[in-house]
Coordinates of N, CA, C and O in Angstrom, one line a residue:
X1 N 130.0 131.0 119.2 CA 131.5 130.4 119.8 C 130.9 128.8 120.2 O 129.7 128.6 120.8
X2 N 131.7 127.9 119.8 CA 131.3 127.1 120.2 C 132.2 126.1 121.1 O 133.3 126.9 121.6
X3 N 131.6 125.2 121.9 CA 132.3 124.6 123.2 C 134.1 124.3 122.7 O 134.9 124.3 123.8
X4 N 134.4 124.0 121.4 CA 135.7 123.9 121.2 C 136.5 124.9 121.3 O 137.6 124.9 121.7
X5 N 136.4 125.9 121.1 CA 136.7 127.4 121.5 C 137.3 127.6 122.8 O 138.0 128.2 123.5
X6 N 136.8 126.6 123.9 CA 136.8 127.1 125.2 C 137.8 126.0 125.6 O 138.2 126.2 126.9
X7 N 137.9 124.8 125.2 CA 139.0 123.7 125.4 C 140.4 124.4 126.2 O 140.8 123.8 127.3
X8 N 141.5 125.0 125.0 CA 142.6 125.5 125.9 C 142.6 125.9 126.9 O 143.4 125.8 127.9
X9 N 141.7 127.2 126.9 CA 141.6 127.8 128.6 C 140.9 126.9 129.6 O 141.6 127.1 130.9
X10 N 140.0 125.9 129.5 CA 139.8 125.4 130.7 C 140.5 124.5 130.7 O 140.6 124.2 132.0
X11 N 141.2 123.6 129.8 CA 142.1 122.6 130.2 C 143.6 123.5 131.1 O 144.1 123.1 132.2
X12 N 144.1 124.8 130.7 CA 144.9 125.2 131.7 C 144.4 125.7 132.8 O 145.0 125.6 133.7
X13 N 143.1 126.4 133.0 CA 142.5 126.6 134.2 C 142.6 125.3 135.3 O 142.9 125.7 136.2
X14 N 142.0 124.4 134.4 CA 142.2 123.1 135.3 C 143.5 122.6 136.0 O 143.7 122.4 137.2
X15 N 144.4 122.7 135.1 CA 146.2 122.3 135.8 C 146.4 123.1 136.5 O 147.5 122.8 137.4
X16 N 146.0 125.0 136.4 CA 146.8 125.6 137.2 C 146.0 126.9 138.3 O 146.4 127.5 138.8
X17 N 144.7 126.2 138.1 CA 144.0 127.2 138.4 C 143.6 127.0 140.2 O 142.7 128.0 140.6
X18 N 144.5 126.0 140.9 CA 144.4 125.8 142.1 C 144.8 127.3 142.9 O 145.6 128.0 142.6
X19 N 145.0 127.2 143.8 CA 145.5 128.5 144.9 C 146.6 128.3 144.9 O 147.6 129.4 145.1
X20 N 147.5 127.0 145.2 CA 149.0 127.1 145.1 C 149.5 127.3 144.1 O 150.8 127.9 143.7
X21 N 149.0 126.9 142.8 CA 149.9 127.4 141.7 C 149.8 129.4 141.3 O 150.7 129.5 141.3
X22 N 148.8 129.7 141.7 CA 149.0 131.1 141.7 C 149.4 131.4 142.6 O 150.2 132.6 142.1
X23 N 149.1 131.0 143.6 CA 150.3 131.7 144.7 C 151.9 131.6 144.3 O 152.8 132.2 144.6
X24 N 152.3 130.2 143.9 CA 153.5 129.8 143.6 C 154.1 131.0 142.5 O 155.2 131.5 142.1
X25 N 153.1 131.0 141.1 CA 153.5 131.7 140.1 C 154.1 133.1 140.4 O 154.5 133.9 139.8
X26 N 153.0 133.7 141.6 CA 152.9 135.2 141.7 C 154.3 135.4 142.7 O 155.1 136.3 142.7
X27 N 154.6 134.5 143.4 CA 156.1 134.6 144.5 C 157.2 134.5 143.5 O 157.8 135.6 143.6
X28 N 157.3 133.9 142.4 CA 158.3 133.7 141.6 C 158.1 135.2 140.7 O 159.2 135.7 140.6
X29 N 157.0 135.5 140.3 CA 157.2 137.1 139.7 C 157.7 138.2 140.7 O 158.6 139.2 140.1
X30 N 157.3 137.9 141.6 CA 157.9 139.2 143.0 C 159.3 139.1 143.4 O 159.9 139.6 143.3
X31 N 159.5 137.4 143.4 CA 161.0 137.4 143.9 C 162.1 137.1 143.0 O 163.4 136.9 143.2
X32 N 161.7 136.7 141.5 CA 162.7 136.1 140.6 C 163.0 134.6 140.9 O 162.0 133.9 140.7
X33 N 164.4 134.6 140.9 CA 164.5 132.9 141.2 C 164.0 132.5 142.9 O 164.7 133.6 143.8
X34 N 163.7 131.6 143.0 CA 163.4 130.9 144.8 C 163.9 129.5 144.5 O 163.9 128.7 143.5
X35 N 164.5 129.1 145.7 CA 164.4 127.9 145.9 C 163.3 127.3 146.5 O 162.6 127.8 146.9
X36 N 163.3 125.9 146.3 CA 162.3 124.9 146.9 C 161.7 125.2 148.3 O 161.0 125.8 148.9
X37 N 163.2 125.7 149.2 CA 162.9 125.7 150.7 C 162.2 127.0 150.7 O 161.4 127.4 152.0
X38 N 162.5 127.8 149.9 CA 162.1 129.3 150.1 C 160.7 129.7 149.5 O 159.7 130.2 150.3
X39 N 160.5 128.5 148.6 CA 158.7 128.6 148.2 C 158.1 128.2 149.6 O 156.9 128.9 150.0
X40 N 158.4 127.2 150.0 CA 157.9 126.6 151.2 C 157.9 127.3 152.2 O 156.7 127.6 153.1
X41 N 158.9 128.3 152.6 CA 158.7 129.4 153.8 C 157.9 130.3 153.3 O 157.1 131.0 154.4
X42 N 157.7 130.6 152.3 CA 156.5 131.4 151.9 C 154.9 131.1 152.0 O 154.3 132.1 151.8
X43 N 155.0 129.8 151.7 CA 153.8 129.2 151.8 C 153.8 128.3 153.0 O 153.7 127.1 152.4
X44 N 153.6 128.5 154.2 CA 153.8 127.8 155.1 C 152.7 126.6 155.2 O 152.6 125.5 155.8
X45 N 151.5 126.8 154.8 CA 150.3 126.1 155.0 C 150.5 124.9 153.9 O 149.6 124.0 153.9
X46 N 151.8 124.8 152.8 CA 151.5 124.3 151.9 C 152.5 122.7 152.4 O 153.5 122.8 153.0
X47 N 151.9 121.4 152.0 CA 153.0 120.5 152.5 C 154.1 120.4 151.3 O 153.8 120.7 150.5
X48 N 155.3 119.8 151.9 CA 156.5 119.7 151.0 C 155.9 118.8 149.7 O 156.1 119.1 148.4
X49 N 154.9 117.5 150.0 CA 154.6 116.9 148.7 C 153.7 117.6 148.1 O 153.8 117.6 146.4
X50 N 153.0 118.8 148.4 CA 151.9 119.8 147.2 C 152.8 120.4 146.5 O 152.4 120.6 145.5
X51 N 153.9 120.8 147.3 CA 154.5 121.9 146.7 C 155.3 120.9 145.4 O 155.4 121.4 144.5
X52 N 155.5 120.3 145.7 CA 156.8 119.2 144.7 C 155.7 118.7 143.4 O 156.0 118.9 142.6
X53 N 154.4 118.9 143.7 CA 153.5 118.3 143.1 C 153.1 119.5 141.8 O 153.0 119.3 140.7
X54 N 153.1 120.6 142.5 CA 152.4 121.6 141.9 C 153.6 122.3 141.2 O 153.2 122.8 140.1
X55 N 154.9 122.2 141.6 CA 155.9 122.7 141.1 C 156.3 121.8 139.8 O 156.4 122.5 138.5
X56 N 155.9 120.8 139.5 CA 155.8 119.8 138.7 C 154.9 119.7 137.5 O 155.2 120.0 136.4
X57 N 153.8 120.6 138.0 CA 152.6 120.4 136.7 C 153.0 122.0 136.3 O 152.8 121.7 135.2
X58 N 153.6 123.2 137.2 CA 153.7 124.0 136.4 C 155.1 124.0 135.3 O 154.8 124.6 134.3
X59 N 155.8 123.1 136.3 CA 157.0 123.0 135.0 C 156.6 122.2 133.6 O 156.9 122.9 132.3
X60 N 155.8 121.7 133.5 CA 155.3 120.9 132.6 C 154.2 121.7 131.5 O 154.4 121.4 130.3
X61 N 153.8 122.6 132.1 CA 152.7 123.6 131.5 C 153.9 124.8 130.7 O 153.3 125.6 130.4
X62 N 155.2 124.5 131.0 CA 156.1 125.6 130.5 C 155.6 126.7 131.2 O 156.2 128.1 130.8
X63 N 155.1 127.1 132.5 CA 155.1 128.2 133.0 C 156.3 128.4 134.0 O 156.6 129.9 134.4
X64 N 156.6 127.3 134.5 CA 158.1 128.0 135.0 C 159.2 127.2 134.6 O 159.2 126.0 134.0
X65 N 160.6 127.4 135.1 CA 161.5 126.7 134.5 C 162.9 126.5 136.0 O 162.5 126.8 136.9
X66 N 162.8 125.2 135.9 CA 163.6 124.2 137.5 C 165.1 124.1 136.8 O 165.3 123.7 135.6
X67 N 165.9 124.6 137.7 CA 167.3 124.6 137.2 C 167.8 123.8 138.2 O 168.3 124.5 139.3
X68 N 168.6 122.8 137.9 CA 169.1 121.9 138.6 C 170.6 121.8 138.7 O 171.2 122.2 137.6
X69 N 171.5 122.4 139.8 CA 172.7 122.5 139.9 C 173.5 121.6 140.7 O 173.1 120.6 141.6
X70 N 174.3 120.6 139.6 CA 175.2 119.4 140.2 C 176.2 119.7 141.1 O 177.2 119.5 141.1
X71 N 175.6 119.9 142.6 CA 176.4 120.5 143.4 C 175.9 119.2 145.0 O 174.7 118.7 144.6
X72 N 176.8 119.5 145.8 CA 176.4 118.6 147.1 C 176.5 119.4 148.2 O 177.4 119.9 148.4
X73 N 175.2 119.7 149.1 CA 174.0 119.0 148.9 C 173.4 119.9 147.2 O 173.8 121.1 146.5
X74 N 172.5 119.2 146.5 CA 171.9 119.4 145.5 C 171.0 120.9 145.3 O 170.4 121.2 146.5
X75 N 171.0 122.0 144.5 CA 170.5 123.0 144.5 C 169.7 123.4 143.4 O 170.0 123.2 142.3
X76 N 168.5 123.6 143.9 CA 167.5 123.2 142.4 C 166.8 124.9 142.8 O 166.1 125.4 143.7
X77 N 166.4 125.9 141.5 CA 166.0 127.1 141.6 C 164.7 127.0 140.6 O 164.7 126.3 139.6
X78 N 163.9 127.7 141.1 CA 163.0 128.0 140.2 C 162.7 129.3 139.8 O 162.7 130.1 140.5
X79 N 162.2 129.3 138.3 CA 161.9 131.0 137.9 C 160.7 130.7 137.0 O 160.5 129.7 136.1
X80 N 160.1 131.8 136.7 CA 159.0 132.2 135.4 C 159.6 132.2 134.0 O 160.7 132.5 133.8
X81 N 158.6 130.9 133.4 CA 159.8 131.3 132.2 C 159.1 132.7 131.1 O 157.9 132.9 131.7
X82 N 159.1 133.0 130.1 CA 158.5 133.7 129.4 C 156.9 133.7 129.1 O 156.1 134.6 129.7
X83 N 156.7 132.5 129.1 CA 155.1 132.3 129.4 C 154.6 132.5 130.6 O 153.2 132.9 130.5
X84 N 155.2 131.8 131.3 CA 154.8 132.1 132.9 C 154.5 133.7 133.1 O 153.5 134.3 133.7
X85 N 155.7 134.8 132.7 CA 155.8 136.0 132.7 C 154.4 136.8 132.3 O 154.0 137.4 132.3
X86 N 153.9 135.8 131.0 CA 153.0 136.3 130.3 C 151.4 136.4 130.9 O 151.0 137.1 130.4
X87 N 151.8 135.1 131.7 CA 150.5 135.3 132.2 C 150.4 135.9 133.2 O 148.9 136.0 133.8
X88 N 151.2 136.4 134.1 CA 150.9 137.6 135.2 C 150.0 138.4 135.3 O 148.8 138.5 136.4
X89 N 149.9 139.2 134.1 CA 148.8 140.2 134.0 C 147.5 139.9 133.9 O 146.5 140.5 134.9
X90 N 147.3 138.8 133.5 CA 145.9 138.1 133.3 C 145.7 137.1 134.7 O 144.4 137.5 135.2
X91 N 146.6 137.1 135.5 CA 146.5 136.6 136.8 C 146.2 138.0 137.9 O 145.3 137.5 138.7
X92 N 146.6 138.7 137.5 CA 146.6 140.0 138.2 C 145.4 140.7 138.6 O 144.3 141.1 139.1
X93 N 144.6 140.4 137.0 CA 143.3 140.8 136.6 C 142.2 140.3 137.1 O 141.5 140.9 137.8
X94 N 142.7 138.8 137.5 CA 141.7 137.8 138.0 C 141.8 138.4 139.3 O 140.5 138.3 140.0
X95 N 142.7 138.3 139.9 CA 142.7 138.6 141.4 C 142.1 140.1 142.2 O 141.2 140.0 142.8
X96 N 142.2 140.8 141.1 CA 141.7 142.2 141.3 C 139.9 142.3 141.1 O 139.4 143.0 142.0
X97 N 139.7 141.3 140.0 CA 138.2 141.4 139.9 C 137.9 140.7 141.0 O 136.9 140.8 141.6
X98 N 138.1 139.6 141.5 CA 137.7 138.8 142.7 C 137.9 139.5 143.8 O 136.9 139.7 144.7
X99 N 138.7 140.2 143.9 CA 138.9 141.1 145.1 C 137.7 142.6 145.3 O 137.0 142.9 146.0
X100 N 137.5 142.7 144.1 CA 136.2 144.0 144.0 C 135.2 143.3 143.8 O 134.3 144.1 144.7
X101 N 134.9 142.0 143.7 CA 133.4 141.3 143.8 C 133.1 140.4 144.7 O 132.6 139.6 144.8
X102 N 134.4 140.4 145.8 CA 134.3 139.6 146.5 C 132.9 139.3 147.6 O 132.5 138.5 147.9
X103 N 132.5 140.6 147.8 CA 131.0 140.8 148.5 C 129.9 140.2 148.0 O 128.9 139.7 148.3
X104 N 130.3 140.3 146.6 CA 128.9 139.7 145.6 C 128.9 138.2 145.6 O 128.0 137.5 145.1
X105 N 130.2 137.5 145.5 CA 130.8 135.9 145.5 C 130.4 135.1 146.6 O 130.3 135.3 147.5
X106 N 129.5 134.3 146.2 CA 129.6 133.4 147.2 C 130.7 132.6 147.2 O 130.9 131.7 146.6
X107 N 131.5 133.0 148.2 CA 133.5 132.3 148.3 C 133.6 130.7 149.1 O 134.2 130.1 149.1
X108 N 132.1 130.2 149.3 CA 132.0 129.2 150.4 C 131.6 127.9 149.1 O 131.6 127.1 149.7
X109 N 131.6 128.4 148.2 CA 130.9 127.1 147.3 C 129.5 126.8 147.2 O 128.7 126.4 146.5
X110 N 128.7 127.5 147.9 CA 127.4 127.4 147.9 C 126.8 128.4 146.8 O 127.2 129.2 146.2
X111 N 125.5 127.7 146.0 CA 125.0 128.7 145.1 C 124.0 129.3 145.6 O 123.1 129.2 146.4
X112 N 123.7 130.4 144.5 CA 122.8 131.4 145.2 C 121.6 131.6 144.4 O 121.5 130.5 143.5

């Protein structure tokens, strides 16, 4: 395989491979449809700005769907798209692998 074969995966991981994106995808998988405030309540360490930016990124990757309702006050709901649902088993595998090998991995960013 040449380096070009890795490009889509590398780009995707770079776009959504942060802790907030994975946490949001898993929350939406577990809860179905969620509002911004519900996501923020379930992720108390995330800032409102970071949550907003992460949701926009996931939407731009077609992993989540944003549904805005023309109400006062505005109501916006988020859910996984088919593409996002297809990604969940792979995220689960990655989580399981990380948990299984946590003792072997340098989790603080230092090289062995």
